[in-house]
Amino acid sequence: MLTSTQALEAILAAMPSLPAESVRLPDSAGRVLRQTVVAERDQPPFDRVMMDGIAIAHEAFAGGTRSFPIQATQAAGDPALSLDPGAAIEIMTGASLPEHADCVIPVERIAVADGVATLEDGYRPAKSQFIHAQASDHAAGTTLLHPGRRIAPADVAVIASAGLARVDVTRAAVTRVISTGNELVAAGRDIAPHQIRMSNGPALVALLARHGHADCAHDHVADDPAALREAIGANLDVADVLILSGGVSMGKADHVPDVLADLGVKVSFHRISQRPGKPMWFGTAPRGQAVFALPGNPVSALVCCRQYVVPALDKAAGALPNTPEFASLASDVTFEPDLTCFQPVSLVSNAAGQLLAMPVRTNTSGDFTALSGTDGYVELPKEQSHFPAGTAVIVTRW
Ligand code: AMP
Ligand code: MG
């Protein structure tokens, strides 16, 4: 049986690489960047005025001038004027510094009468003050963004500043989720006492959407080999990634591994030394599509999806891996089995600035109601069984 680390490695190695597509800039947020973004111009592109006020030549101040006739007004967006000796140009934030000016004096420091600006008594401006020098942020041609970034709002600003109306990002993975189980009934449908609400499919779709993988539809199939074969085959025709829930344990109704083998899906592994989620199955379909068969227990399905499917989709999208996040266990945990434990937690921070993980007991791996108050789970290594409060652990947020 693979360890959770080996299972993740096997999955990442098997993921296909999704192609890039060009999207309009407003549609790029949250997508994975697939090109280099280079500065179109210097930033700022000119010596930028940082205050509303007047622009003068510092030399005139140094020579004793305190009153400056206002020669003209120049707003942001106006071409730069040329300053006359001994004069001032009334200037606005964002304007290009007038030629021959090298000092900006804020409006609060001057009094204006009869077209003449006089400095406040005793005010001593420094040369170059309130001027954001051309290219002081970066020069034209500087690489601003590298491929593999998930585009954040500030990145959208950078891409816009580089003059790009369209940008190359990874095409969304076509992902399909199939819930298996005779007992399952979708919300909104009549339900008998012996039946179960189908909750995994909607939860898995929501989890993937939260991580930027939104092209995801959900289907339900009974525990019947012929029906499973048809549904899995039809979904594999269109999907890059197929996720099954249920039907991978040792029960008589657990047909998923056999049906997948029948359809030519090559098994990579079945079972991982972890809890919850031990029965998980993974394989690769003939066209290279990744197939995840998750245990049906709701806690197991969600943990396996977050732990394996989300990083796999990120890898296929060409996203750079996230650095692990650590938290400190808030209370003792004992977990005896020789398995990696994924313990659901809620996260709080204390006044010392530490992130604390508070274990939340789930009453069996079917207890999804307890999960709704959690932020994620921590990984407790299988080599150990007692984890005292204060132990540093890797935390994964839903
Ligand atoms: P299985 O992995 O198919 O043996 O299912 C394990 C348990 O999870 C059973 O109690 C199922 O009824 C339950 N289960 C399976 N799929 C779902 C689902 N989509 N929503 C809620 N519960 C499920
Ligand atoms: Mg089942």
CSV table of C-alpha atoms in Angstrom, one decimal, residues 28-250:
chain,number,residue,atom,x,y,z
A,28,SER,CA,-7.9,36.3,-16.6
A,29,ALA,CA,-8.2,36.7,-12.8
A,30,GLY,CA,-7.8,33.3,-11.0
A,31,ARG,CA,-6.4,31.6,-14.1
A,32,VAL,CA,-2.9,30.2,-14.4
A,33,LEU,CA,-0.6,32.5,-16.4
A,34,ARG,CA,1.2,30.8,-19.3
A,35,GLN,CA,3.3,33.6,-20.7
A,36,THR,CA,6.0,36.0,-19.5
A,37,VAL,CA,4.7,39.6,-19.0
A,38,VAL,CA,7.3,42.2,-19.8
A,39,ALA,CA,7.1,45.9,-19.0
A,40,GLU,CA,6.0,47.9,-22.0
A,41,ARG,CA,7.5,51.1,-20.8
A,42,ASP,CA,9.5,52.5,-17.8
A,43,GLN,CA,7.5,52.7,-14.6
A,44,PRO,CA,6.8,55.5,-14.0
A,45,PRO,CA,7.1,56.3,-17.7
A,46,PHE,CA,8.1,59.9,-16.9
A,47,ASP,CA,9.1,61.9,-13.7
A,48,ARG,CA,5.7,61.8,-12.0
A,49,VAL,CA,4.5,64.5,-9.8
A,50,MET,CA,3.3,63.1,-6.4
A,51,MET,CA,1.4,66.1,-4.9
A,52,ASP,CA,-1.0,68.8,-6.0
A,53,GLY,CA,1.0,72.1,-5.7
A,54,ILE,CA,3.6,74.0,-7.7
A,55,ALA,CA,6.7,72.8,-9.6
A,56,ILE,CA,9.8,75.1,-9.3
A,57,ALA,CA,13.5,74.9,-10.0
A,58,HIS,CA,15.2,74.2,-6.6
A,59,GLU,CA,18.1,76.4,-7.8
A,60,ALA,CA,15.7,79.4,-7.6
A,61,PHE,CA,14.8,78.6,-4.0
A,62,ALA,CA,18.5,78.1,-3.1
A,63,GLY,CA,19.2,81.5,-4.6
A,64,GLY,CA,16.7,83.1,-2.2
A,65,THR,CA,13.5,83.3,-4.2
A,66,ARG,CA,10.4,82.7,-2.0
A,67,SER,CA,7.6,84.1,-4.3
A,68,PHE,CA,7.1,82.6,-7.7
A,69,PRO,CA,4.8,84.0,-10.5
A,70,ILE,CA,2.5,81.2,-11.7
A,71,GLN,CA,3.4,80.7,-15.3
A,72,ALA,CA,0.7,78.1,-16.2
A,73,THR,CA,-1.3,75.1,-15.0
A,74,GLN,CA,-0.5,71.5,-15.9
A,75,ALA,CA,-2.8,68.7,-15.0
A,76,ALA,CA,-2.3,64.9,-15.2
A,77,GLY,CA,-2.5,63.9,-18.8
A,78,ASP,CA,-1.2,67.3,-20.1
A,79,PRO,CA,2.0,67.2,-22.1
A,80,ALA,CA,5.0,68.5,-20.0
A,81,LEU,CA,5.5,72.3,-20.2
A,82,SER,CA,8.8,74.1,-19.9
A,83,LEU,CA,9.4,76.1,-16.7
A,84,ASP,CA,10.7,79.7,-17.1
A,85,PRO,CA,13.5,80.8,-14.8
A,86,GLY,CA,12.2,82.0,-11.4
A,87,ALA,CA,8.6,81.0,-12.1
A,88,ALA,CA,6.3,78.2,-10.9
A,89,ILE,CA,3.9,75.9,-12.8
A,90,GLU,CA,0.8,74.9,-10.9
A,91,ILE,CA,0.8,71.2,-11.0
A,92,MET,CA,-1.5,68.2,-10.2
A,93,THR,CA,-0.7,64.7,-8.8
A,94,GLY,CA,0.0,62.4,-11.7
A,95,ALA,CA,1.3,65.1,-14.1
A,96,SER,CA,4.6,64.8,-15.9
A,97,LEU,CA,7.2,67.0,-14.3
A,98,PRO,CA,7.7,70.2,-16.4
A,99,GLU,CA,11.1,70.6,-18.1
A,100,HIS,CA,13.6,72.6,-15.9
A,101,ALA,CA,11.6,71.9,-12.7
A,102,ASP,CA,13.1,69.6,-10.1
A,103,CYS,CA,11.1,70.3,-6.9
A,104,VAL,CA,7.4,70.0,-6.1
A,105,ILE,CA,5.9,72.0,-3.3
A,106,PRO,CA,2.5,70.9,-1.9
A,107,VAL,CA,-0.4,73.3,-2.1
A,108,GLU,CA,-0.6,73.3,1.7
A,109,ARG,CA,2.8,75.0,1.9
A,110,ILE,CA,2.0,78.0,-0.3
A,111,ALA,CA,-0.3,81.0,-0.4
A,112,VAL,CA,-1.4,82.3,-3.8
A,113,ALA,CA,-2.3,85.9,-4.4
A,114,ASP,CA,-2.5,87.8,-7.7
A,115,GLY,CA,-1.0,84.9,-9.6
A,116,VAL,CA,2.0,84.6,-7.4
A,117,ALA,CA,2.7,81.6,-5.1
A,118,THR,CA,4.6,82.4,-1.9
A,119,LEU,CA,6.2,79.7,0.3
A,120,GLU,CA,5.2,79.3,3.9
A,121,ASP,CA,7.7,81.2,6.2
A,122,GLY,CA,10.6,79.0,7.1
A,123,TYR,CA,9.6,76.1,4.7
A,124,ARG,CA,12.7,74.5,3.2
A,125,PRO,CA,11.9,72.2,0.3
A,126,ALA,CA,14.4,69.5,-0.7
A,127,LYS,CA,15.6,69.1,-4.3
A,128,SER,CA,13.6,66.3,-6.1
A,129,GLN,CA,11.0,66.1,-3.4
A,130,PHE,CA,7.6,64.6,-4.3
A,131,ILE,CA,8.9,63.4,-7.7
A,132,HIS,CA,8.5,59.7,-8.5
A,133,ALA,CA,11.5,59.4,-10.8
A,134,GLN,CA,11.1,57.8,-14.2
A,135,ALA,CA,11.9,54.0,-14.2
A,136,SER,CA,12.4,54.0,-10.4
A,137,ASP,CA,9.9,51.1,-10.1
A,138,HIS,CA,11.2,49.2,-13.2
A,139,ALA,CA,12.7,49.9,-16.6
A,140,ALA,CA,11.0,49.0,-19.9
A,141,GLY,CA,11.7,45.4,-20.8
A,142,THR,CA,11.8,44.2,-17.2
A,143,THR,CA,10.1,40.8,-16.7
A,144,LEU,CA,7.2,41.5,-14.4
A,145,LEU,CA,5.4,38.1,-14.2
A,146,HIS,CA,6.5,34.6,-14.9
A,147,PRO,CA,4.4,31.6,-16.2
A,148,GLY,CA,2.8,29.5,-13.5
A,149,ARG,CA,1.3,32.3,-11.4
A,150,ARG,CA,-2.4,32.2,-10.5
A,151,ILE,CA,-3.4,35.6,-11.6
A,152,ALA,CA,-4.3,37.8,-8.5
A,153,PRO,CA,-6.0,41.2,-8.7
A,154,ALA,CA,-2.6,43.0,-8.5
A,155,ASP,CA,-1.4,40.9,-11.4
A,156,VAL,CA,-4.3,42.0,-13.4
A,157,ALA,CA,-3.0,45.6,-12.8
A,158,VAL,CA,0.5,44.6,-13.9
A,159,ILE,CA,-0.8,42.9,-17.1
A,160,ALA,CA,-2.9,46.0,-17.9
A,161,SER,CA,0.1,48.3,-17.2
A,162,ALA,CA,2.1,46.2,-19.8
A,163,GLY,CA,-0.5,47.1,-22.4
A,164,LEU,CA,-1.9,43.6,-22.9
A,165,ALA,CA,-5.6,43.4,-23.7
A,166,ARG,CA,-5.4,39.6,-23.9
A,167,VAL,CA,-3.2,37.1,-22.0
A,168,ASP,CA,-2.3,33.4,-22.3
A,169,VAL,CA,-3.6,31.2,-19.5
A,170,THR,CA,-4.2,27.5,-19.1
A,171,ARG,CA,-7.4,26.1,-20.6
A,172,ALA,CA,-9.7,25.0,-17.9
A,173,ALA,CA,-9.6,21.2,-17.3
A,174,VAL,CA,-12.8,19.6,-18.3
A,175,THR,CA,-13.7,17.7,-15.1
A,176,ARG,CA,-16.6,15.3,-14.5
A,177,VAL,CA,-17.8,14.0,-11.2
A,178,ILE,CA,-19.9,10.8,-11.0
A,179,SER,CA,-21.5,9.8,-7.7
A,180,THR,CA,-22.2,6.1,-7.5
A,181,GLY,CA,-24.7,4.4,-5.2
A,182,ASN,CA,-28.2,2.9,-5.4
A,183,GLU,CA,-29.0,4.6,-2.1
A,184,LEU,CA,-28.4,8.2,-3.3
A,185,VAL,CA,-31.1,10.7,-4.0
A,186,ALA,CA,-30.4,14.3,-5.2
A,187,ALA,CA,-31.7,17.3,-3.2
A,188,GLY,CA,-35.1,18.4,-4.4
A,189,ARG,CA,-36.3,14.8,-5.1
A,190,ASP,CA,-38.6,12.7,-3.0
A,191,ILE,CA,-36.7,10.4,-0.7
A,192,ALA,CA,-37.6,7.1,1.1
A,193,PRO,CA,-36.5,6.3,4.7
A,194,HIS,CA,-33.8,3.8,3.5
A,195,GLN,CA,-32.2,6.3,1.1
A,196,ILE,CA,-29.4,8.8,1.5
A,197,ARG,CA,-29.1,12.4,0.2
A,198,MET,CA,-26.4,12.7,-2.5
A,199,SER,CA,-24.1,15.3,-0.9
A,200,ASN,CA,-20.6,14.4,-2.2
A,201,GLY,CA,-21.1,15.5,-5.9
A,202,PRO,CA,-22.2,19.1,-5.1
A,203,ALA,CA,-19.4,19.4,-2.4
A,204,LEU,CA,-16.7,18.1,-4.7
A,205,VAL,CA,-17.8,20.5,-7.5
A,206,ALA,CA,-17.8,23.4,-5.0
A,207,LEU,CA,-14.4,22.5,-3.7
A,208,LEU,CA,-12.9,22.4,-7.2
A,209,ALA,CA,-14.5,25.7,-8.1
A,210,ARG,CA,-13.1,27.3,-5.0
A,211,HIS,CA,-9.6,26.3,-6.3
A,212,GLY,CA,-10.2,27.8,-9.8
A,213,HIS,CA,-11.3,24.6,-11.5
A,214,ALA,CA,-14.8,25.5,-12.5
A,215,ASP,CA,-15.5,23.5,-15.7
A,216,CYS,CA,-17.0,20.6,-13.6
A,217,ALA,CA,-20.3,18.8,-14.1
A,218,HIS,CA,-21.9,16.1,-11.9
A,219,ASP,CA,-23.7,12.9,-12.8
A,220,HIS,CA,-25.3,10.1,-10.7
A,221,VAL,CA,-25.1,6.4,-11.5
A,222,ALA,CA,-26.5,3.3,-9.8
A,223,ASP,CA,-24.3,0.4,-8.5
A,224,ASP,CA,-24.9,-1.5,-11.8
A,225,PRO,CA,-21.9,-2.5,-13.9
A,226,ALA,CA,-23.6,-1.9,-17.2
A,227,ALA,CA,-24.9,1.6,-16.2
A,228,LEU,CA,-21.5,2.4,-14.7
A,229,ARG,CA,-19.7,1.4,-17.9
A,230,GLU,CA,-21.9,3.5,-20.0
A,231,ALA,CA,-21.7,6.6,-17.8
A,232,ILE,CA,-18.0,6.4,-17.2
A,233,GLY,CA,-17.3,5.8,-20.9
A,234,ALA,CA,-19.5,8.7,-22.0
A,235,ASN,CA,-17.8,11.0,-19.4
A,236,LEU,CA,-14.3,9.9,-20.4
A,237,ASP,CA,-15.1,10.8,-24.0
A,238,VAL,CA,-15.2,14.5,-23.0
A,239,ALA,CA,-13.2,14.8,-19.8
A,240,ASP,CA,-9.6,15.6,-19.0
A,241,VAL,CA,-10.2,14.4,-15.4
A,242,LEU,CA,-12.8,12.0,-14.1
A,243,ILE,CA,-13.7,11.8,-10.4
A,244,LEU,CA,-15.8,9.0,-9.1
A,245,SER,CA,-17.3,8.9,-5.6
A,246,GLY,CA,-18.1,5.6,-3.9
A,247,GLY,CA,-17.9,2.0,-5.1
A,248,VAL,CA,-14.2,1.5,-4.5
A,249,SER,CA,-14.3,-0.5,-1.2
A,250,MET,CA,-14.6,-4.2,-0.7
